[in-house]
Amino acid sequence: MSLERFTTLFPLWTLLGSLLALLHPPLFVWFRGPLITIGLGVIMLGMGLGLTPRDFLRVSRQPRAVILGVAAQFLVMPSLAAAIAVLLQLPAPLAVGLILVGCCPGGTASNVVTLIAKGDVALSVVMTSISTMAAVVLTPRLTELLASQYVPVDGWLLLLRVLQVVLVPVACGVLLKQGVPRLANRVEPVMPPIAVVAIVLIVASVVGSQRQLLLEQGALLLLACLLLHGGGFLLGFLMARLVGASSQAQCTISIEVGMQNSGLAVVLARTGGFSSPLTALPGAISAVVHCLLGSALAAVWRRSDHAEVLNSSHP
């Protein structure tokens, strides 16, 4: 199996890892504590390695699409998460965890799904990068604003954690790419599959460690994540359509808004000063849900794009 094929099958690996963790938790619960933080750091380093100055020049060429996507990321998803937590009357730790997911930036998984959907991959990468940089300030502040009604939230500690697990690894990746390009070019192709393995280990670890609660309240949490990500995909698509974005940009913005960096949510839930370990559970379930929903949408969009090509070639 090629590395690219392995990477595009990441929803399958995430689902399999979660099921195995439910059946036999010891397979994955060893991956905890600093290992989870290191895993996310590797994912962020890979994102930095994939960035070039040319990517950011695209912002000046498509400012409307980028601004819309990033604004929707931090307006739609946090508000939607807070509303769903109230609507479903989630227990405080799960409500905070869901809000934390909603306040996180887009993840690298969205870039893979955009590729499958035949969307604008470069636009997706730029949007993920900018939302990740904006998350250094916005994720801690939005979480503090929306989740403090449930538990005390230390916004400064969250800010410190985001700096450690997002800004520093991404910056190291960018510097490595610019300073030692030959080494970066050798390492970059293997980073996406490594990121997939890291995401699977993070998700499966949380699922395994909270197996009993997941079996008891899994249906409610699954519904919450389905509503959050399904709503994100739909609202992202509608907003892009309302402003007259191209069909390719509509698809890309929908995916970018609907898919969060759930791994970051898990790490922040574990290291951000929250007292209950259950706060990490929505992030783990979210990772499975948005991967599966995003991949299903990508398959639909890919087929519709293929159909359009066939119709245009046979008038």
GROMACS .gro file of C-alpha atoms in nm:
model
  315
    1MET     CA    1   0.000   0.000   0.000
    2SER     CA    2   0.138   0.342  -0.097
    3LEU     CA    3   0.183   0.617   0.163
    4GLU     CA    4  -0.076   0.830  -0.015
    5ARG     CA    5  -0.331   0.546  -0.013
    6PHE     CA    6  -0.264   0.481   0.355
    7THR     CA    7  -0.320   0.851   0.429
    8THR     CA    8  -0.647   0.878   0.235
    9LEU     CA    9  -0.784   0.580   0.428
   10PHE     CA   10  -0.740   0.763   0.760
   11PRO     CA   11  -1.116   0.752   0.847
   12LEU     CA   12  -1.099   0.373   0.829
   13TRP     CA   13  -0.794   0.357   1.057
   14THR     CA   14  -0.957   0.599   1.304
   15LEU     CA   15  -1.275   0.392   1.316
   16LEU     CA   16  -1.083   0.065   1.351
   17GLY     CA   17  -0.866   0.208   1.627
   18SER     CA   18  -1.171   0.328   1.819
   19LEU     CA   19  -1.348  -0.008   1.787
   20LEU     CA   20  -1.038  -0.197   1.898
   21ALA     CA   21  -1.002   0.039   2.196
   22LEU     CA   22  -1.359  -0.037   2.296
   23LEU     CA   23  -1.303  -0.411   2.268
   24HIS     CA   24  -0.961  -0.421   2.436
   25PRO     CA   25  -0.852  -0.087   2.595
   26PRO     CA   26  -0.498  -0.202   2.693
   27LEU     CA   27  -0.405  -0.193   2.324
   28PHE     CA   28  -0.406   0.187   2.334
   29VAL     CA   29  -0.435   0.329   2.687
   30TRP     CA   30  -0.054   0.321   2.722
   31PHE     CA   31  -0.049   0.616   2.481
   32ARG     CA   32  -0.121   0.889   2.736
   33GLY     CA   33   0.022   1.190   2.914
   34PRO     CA   34   0.329   1.338   2.739
   35LEU     CA   35   0.294   1.093   2.450
   36ILE     CA   36  -0.036   1.254   2.345
   37THR     CA   37   0.124   1.600   2.352
   38ILE     CA   38   0.423   1.474   2.152
   39GLY     CA   39   0.188   1.310   1.901
   40LEU     CA   40   0.008   1.637   1.838
   41GLY     CA   41   0.340   1.818   1.815
   42VAL     CA   42   0.448   1.580   1.537
   43ILE     CA   43   0.123   1.653   1.350
   44MET     CA   44   0.179   2.028   1.380
   45LEU     CA   45   0.543   1.993   1.273
   46GLY     CA   46   0.424   1.815   0.960
   47MET     CA   47   0.188   2.104   0.887
   48GLY     CA   48   0.478   2.349   0.916
   49LEU     CA   49   0.691   2.141   0.679
   50GLY     CA   50   0.416   2.159   0.418
   51LEU     CA   51   0.400   2.539   0.417
   52THR     CA   52   0.581   2.772   0.180
   53PRO     CA   53   0.563   3.149   0.129
   54ARG     CA   54   0.375   3.080  -0.197
   55ASP     CA   55   0.087   2.932   0.002
   56PHE     CA   56   0.036   3.255   0.191
   57LEU     CA   57   0.053   3.461  -0.129
   58ARG     CA   58  -0.273   3.290  -0.226
   59VAL     CA   59  -0.445   3.484   0.052
   60SER     CA   60  -0.403   3.805  -0.146
   61ARG     CA   61  -0.549   3.637  -0.454
   62GLN     CA   62  -0.852   3.480  -0.281
   63PRO     CA   63  -0.901   3.696   0.029
   64ARG     CA   64  -1.280   3.660   0.034
   65ALA     CA   65  -1.279   3.280   0.045
   66VAL     CA   66  -1.005   3.266   0.307
   67ILE     CA   67  -1.161   3.532   0.531
   68LEU     CA   68  -1.503   3.370   0.502
   69GLY     CA   69  -1.370   3.026   0.587
   70VAL     CA   70  -1.164   3.137   0.887
   71ALA     CA   71  -1.443   3.364   1.018
   72ALA     CA   72  -1.695   3.080   0.988
   73GLN     CA   73  -1.452   2.848   1.168
   74PHE     CA   74  -1.448   3.067   1.477
   75LEU     CA   75  -1.807   3.196   1.462
   76VAL     CA   76  -2.015   2.899   1.349
   77MET     CA   77  -1.846   2.609   1.529
   78PRO     CA   78  -1.806   2.759   1.880
   79SER     CA   79  -2.163   2.897   1.875
   80LEU     CA   80  -2.301   2.569   1.742
   81ALA     CA   81  -2.115   2.366   2.007
   82ALA     CA   82  -2.243   2.588   2.290
   83ALA     CA   83  -2.601   2.569   2.158
   84ILE     CA   84  -2.588   2.188   2.122
   85ALA     CA   85  -2.450   2.149   2.476
   86VAL     CA   86  -2.750   2.344   2.610
   87LEU     CA   87  -3.002   2.174   2.381
   88LEU     CA   88  -2.893   1.822   2.476
   89GLN     CA   89  -2.828   1.917   2.840
   90LEU     CA   90  -2.487   1.755   2.836
   91PRO     CA   91  -2.311   1.694   3.169
   92ALA     CA   92  -2.062   1.974   3.245
   93PRO     CA   93  -1.739   1.788   3.147
   94LEU     CA   94  -1.888   1.674   2.815
   95ALA     CA   95  -2.034   2.019   2.745
   96VAL     CA   96  -1.694   2.180   2.804
   97GLY     CA   97  -1.526   1.917   2.586
   98LEU     CA   98  -1.770   1.978   2.300
   99ILE     CA   99  -1.721   2.355   2.326
  100LEU     CA  100  -1.345   2.300   2.323
  101VAL     CA  101  -1.381   2.102   1.999
  102GLY     CA  102  -1.589   2.382   1.848
  103CYS     CA  103  -1.330   2.645   1.943
  104CYS     CA  104  -1.038   2.459   1.783
  105PRO     CA  105  -0.906   2.544   1.434
  106GLY     CA  106  -0.931   2.326   1.127
  107GLY     CA  107  -0.713   2.016   1.125
  108THR     CA  108  -0.481   1.866   0.868
  109ALA     CA  109  -0.740   1.594   0.803
  110SER     CA  110  -0.946   1.854   0.618
  111ASN     CA  111  -0.666   1.890   0.362
  112VAL     CA  112  -0.677   1.517   0.287
  113VAL     CA  113  -1.057   1.518   0.258
  114THR     CA  114  -1.042   1.822   0.027
  115LEU     CA  115  -0.799   1.630  -0.194
  116ILE     CA  116  -1.040   1.334  -0.210
  117ALA     CA  117  -1.332   1.568  -0.289
  118LYS     CA  118  -1.135   1.739  -0.572
  119GLY     CA  119  -1.166   2.070  -0.390
  120ASP     CA  120  -0.908   2.350  -0.378
  121VAL     CA  121  -0.631   2.183  -0.175
  122ALA     CA  122  -0.408   2.492  -0.169
  123LEU     CA  123  -0.697   2.702  -0.037
  124SER     CA  124  -0.766   2.436   0.227
  125VAL     CA  125  -0.401   2.437   0.338
  126VAL     CA  126  -0.397   2.817   0.365
  127MET     CA  127  -0.724   2.821   0.561
  128THR     CA  128  -0.599   2.550   0.797
  129SER     CA  129  -0.273   2.736   0.848
  130ILE     CA  130  -0.435   3.073   0.916
  131SER     CA  131  -0.700   2.929   1.147
  132THR     CA  132  -0.424   2.743   1.333
  133MET     CA  133  -0.230   3.066   1.382
  134ALA     CA  134  -0.547   3.252   1.486
  135ALA     CA  135  -0.625   2.970   1.730
  136VAL     CA  136  -0.327   3.070   1.943
  137VAL     CA  137  -0.541   3.360   2.069
  138LEU     CA  138  -0.898   3.267   1.973
  139THR     CA  139  -0.921   2.908   2.102
  140PRO     CA  140  -0.834   2.992   2.466
  141ARG     CA  141  -1.045   3.309   2.468
  142LEU     CA  142  -1.354   3.157   2.306
  143THR     CA  143  -1.335   2.850   2.531
  144GLU     CA  144  -1.308   3.073   2.836
  145LEU     CA  145  -1.606   3.280   2.719
  146LEU     CA  146  -1.838   2.991   2.633
  147ALA     CA  147  -1.736   2.718   2.879
  148SER     CA  148  -1.683   2.915   3.201
  149GLN     CA  149  -2.054   2.877   3.281
  150TYR     CA  150  -1.988   2.504   3.337
  151VAL     CA  151  -1.646   2.497   3.503
  152PRO     CA  152  -1.373   2.752   3.579
  153VAL     CA  153  -1.155   2.794   3.270
  154ASP     CA  154  -0.795   2.915   3.296
  155GLY     CA  155  -0.762   3.109   2.972
  156TRP     CA  156  -0.393   3.187   3.027
  157LEU     CA  157  -0.303   2.823   3.086
  158LEU     CA  158  -0.491   2.728   2.768
  159LEU     CA  159  -0.302   3.000   2.580
  160LEU     CA  160   0.030   2.862   2.708
  161ARG     CA  161  -0.064   2.508   2.599
  162VAL     CA  162  -0.168   2.625   2.251
  163LEU     CA  163   0.163   2.807   2.214
  164GLN     CA  164   0.348   2.490   2.314
  165VAL     CA  165   0.161   2.235   2.102
  166VAL     CA  166   0.068   2.451   1.799
  167LEU     CA  167   0.282   2.758   1.744
  168VAL     CA  168   0.622   2.614   1.836
  169PRO     CA  169   0.600   2.292   1.625
  170VAL     CA  170   0.451   2.473   1.323
  171ALA     CA  171   0.721   2.741   1.344
  172CYS     CA  172   0.990   2.470   1.369
  173GLY     CA  173   0.849   2.302   1.059
  174VAL     CA  174   0.849   2.627   0.861
  175LEU     CA  175   1.205   2.711   0.972
  176LEU     CA  176   1.325   2.361   0.884
  177LYS     CA  177   1.162   2.390   0.542
  178GLN     CA  178   1.336   2.722   0.474
  179GLY     CA  179   1.669   2.652   0.647
  180VAL     CA  180   1.734   2.289   0.555
  181PRO     CA  181   1.517   2.231   0.246
  182ARG     CA  182   1.686   1.905   0.140
  183LEU     CA  183   1.617   1.743   0.477
  184ALA     CA  184   1.265   1.886   0.485
  185ASN     CA  185   1.190   1.749   0.137
  186ARG     CA  186   1.297   1.401   0.250
  187VAL     CA  187   1.092   1.410   0.569
  188GLU     CA  188   0.779   1.579   0.433
  189PRO     CA  189   0.637   1.280   0.233
  190VAL     CA  190   0.630   1.055   0.541
  191MET     CA  191   0.469   1.314   0.769
  192PRO     CA  192   0.104   1.265   0.656
  193PRO     CA  193   0.100   0.889   0.733
  194ILE     CA  194   0.281   0.956   1.063
  195ALA     CA  195   0.014   1.216   1.143
  196VAL     CA  196  -0.256   0.957   1.068
  197VAL     CA  197  -0.096   0.710   1.309
  198ALA     CA  198  -0.068   0.983   1.575
  199ILE     CA  199  -0.434   1.080   1.537
  200VAL     CA  200  -0.546   0.715   1.562
  201LEU     CA  201  -0.336   0.660   1.875
  202ILE     CA  202  -0.467   0.979   2.041
  203VAL     CA  203  -0.831   0.900   1.965
  204ALA     CA  204  -0.809   0.531   2.056
  205SER     CA  205  -0.627   0.613   2.381
  206VAL     CA  206  -0.908   0.842   2.499
  207VAL     CA  207  -1.179   0.600   2.383
  208GLY     CA  208  -1.012   0.311   2.567
  209SER     CA  209  -0.952   0.508   2.888
  210GLN     CA  210  -1.316   0.625   2.902
  211ARG     CA  211  -1.469   0.304   2.775
  212GLN     CA  212  -1.730   0.266   3.050
  213LEU     CA  213  -1.868   0.619   3.020
  214LEU     CA  214  -1.870   0.588   2.643
  215LEU     CA  215  -2.081   0.273   2.666
  216GLU     CA  216  -2.319   0.451   2.905
  217GLN     CA  217  -2.352   0.791   2.733
  218GLY     CA  218  -2.208   0.717   2.391
  219ALA     CA  219  -2.537   0.765   2.205
  220LEU     CA  220  -2.586   1.117   2.345
  221LEU     CA  221  -2.226   1.216   2.276
  222LEU     CA  222  -2.240   1.069   1.926
  223LEU     CA  223  -2.556   1.272   1.855
  224ALA     CA  224  -2.387   1.589   1.982
  225CYS     CA  225  -2.084   1.536   1.755
  226LEU     CA  226  -2.303   1.450   1.455
  227LEU     CA  227  -2.503   1.772   1.505
  228LEU     CA  228  -2.186   1.979   1.552
  229HIS     CA  229  -1.997   1.856   1.247
  230GLY     CA  230  -2.302   1.804   1.027
  231GLY     CA  231  -2.409   2.161   1.107
  232GLY     CA  232  -2.056   2.286   1.034
  233PHE     CA  233  -2.045   2.120   0.692
  234LEU     CA  234  -2.391   2.253   0.603
  235LEU     CA  235  -2.346   2.610   0.729
  236GLY     CA  236  -1.999   2.639   0.577
  237PHE     CA  237  -2.138   2.532   0.240
  238LEU     CA  238  -2.438   2.767   0.261
  239MET     CA  239  -2.228   3.067   0.365
  240ALA     CA  240  -1.985   3.009   0.078
  241ARG     CA  241  -2.275   2.975  -0.164
  242LEU     CA  242  -2.444   3.294  -0.039
  243VAL     CA  243  -2.135   3.504  -0.112
  244GLY     CA  244  -2.102   3.356  -0.461
  245ALA     CA  245  -1.789   3.146  -0.412
  246SER     CA  246  -1.699   2.899  -0.686
  247SER     CA  247  -1.830   2.543  -0.653
  248GLN     CA  248  -1.478   2.422  -0.573
  249ALA     CA  249  -1.442   2.687  -0.302
  250GLN     CA  250  -1.787   2.599  -0.162
  251CYS     CA  251  -1.679   2.239  -0.120
  252THR     CA  252  -1.346   2.341   0.036
  253ILE     CA  253  -1.495   2.589   0.284
  254SER     CA  254  -1.761   2.338   0.386
  255ILE     CA  255  -1.496   2.078   0.465
  256GLU     CA  256  -1.271   2.328   0.641
  257VAL     CA  257  -1.550   2.455   0.867
  258GLY     CA  258  -1.694   2.111   0.943
  259MET     CA  259  -1.364   1.941   1.034
  260GLN     CA  260  -1.187   2.047   1.353
  261ASN     CA  261  -0.845   1.975   1.499
  262SER     CA  262  -0.991   1.722   1.743
  263GLY     CA  263  -0.645   1.607   1.846
  264LEU     CA  264  -0.575   1.959   1.974
  265ALA     CA  265  -0.905   1.949   2.168
  266VAL     CA  266  -0.797   1.624   2.335
  267VAL     CA  267  -0.454   1.760   2.430
  268LEU     CA  268  -0.600   2.084   2.568
  269ALA     CA  269  -0.863   1.890   2.761
  270ARG     CA  270  -0.588   1.678   2.919
  271THR     CA  271  -0.336   1.957   2.988
  272GLY     CA  272  -0.542   2.277   3.008
  273GLY     CA  273  -0.632   2.264   3.375
  274PHE     CA  274  -0.970   2.088   3.345
  275SER     CA  275  -1.041   1.868   3.648
  276SER     CA  276  -1.240   1.592   3.478
  277PRO     CA  277  -1.073   1.346   3.237
  278LEU     CA  278  -1.413   1.315   3.064
  279THR     CA  279  -1.353   1.655   2.902
  280ALA     CA  280  -1.128   1.481   2.647
  281LEU     CA  281  -1.397   1.234   2.536
  282PRO     CA  282  -1.589   1.467   2.296
  283GLY     CA  283  -1.263   1.536   2.113
  284ALA     CA  284  -1.204   1.165   2.059
  285ILE     CA  285  -1.557   1.098   1.934
  286SER     CA  286  -1.543   1.414   1.723
  287ALA     CA  287  -1.231   1.285   1.543
  288VAL     CA  288  -1.416   0.971   1.434
  289VAL     CA  289  -1.737   1.152   1.340
  290HIS     CA  290  -1.589   1.433   1.132
  291CYS     CA  291  -1.354   1.195   0.951
  292LEU     CA  292  -1.643   0.968   0.849
  293LEU     CA  293  -1.884   1.252   0.760
  294GLY     CA  294  -1.614   1.440   0.571
  295SER     CA  295  -1.508   1.134   0.375
  296ALA     CA  296  -1.869   1.054   0.283
  297LEU     CA  297  -1.922   1.410   0.159
  298ALA     CA  298  -1.592   1.398  -0.031
  299ALA     CA  299  -1.701   1.080  -0.208
  300VAL     CA  300  -2.031   1.245  -0.311
  301TRP     CA  301  -1.857   1.559  -0.436
  302ARG     CA  302  -1.593   1.356  -0.621
  303ARG     CA  303  -1.861   1.154  -0.800
  304SER     CA  304  -2.060   1.467  -0.890
  305ASP     CA  305  -1.743   1.628  -1.025
  306HIS     CA  306  -1.673   1.315  -1.231
  307ALA     CA  307  -2.030   1.323  -1.365
  308GLU     CA  308  -1.993   1.690  -1.468
  309VAL     CA  309  -1.674   1.609  -1.656
  310LEU     CA  310  -1.847   1.324  -1.842
  311ASN     CA  311  -2.146   1.543  -1.929
  312SER     CA  312  -1.927   1.824  -2.056
  313SER     CA  313  -1.727   1.584  -2.275
  314HIS     CA  314  -2.046   1.431  -2.423
  315PRO     CA  315  -2.281   1.719  -2.509
   0.00000   0.00000   0.00000
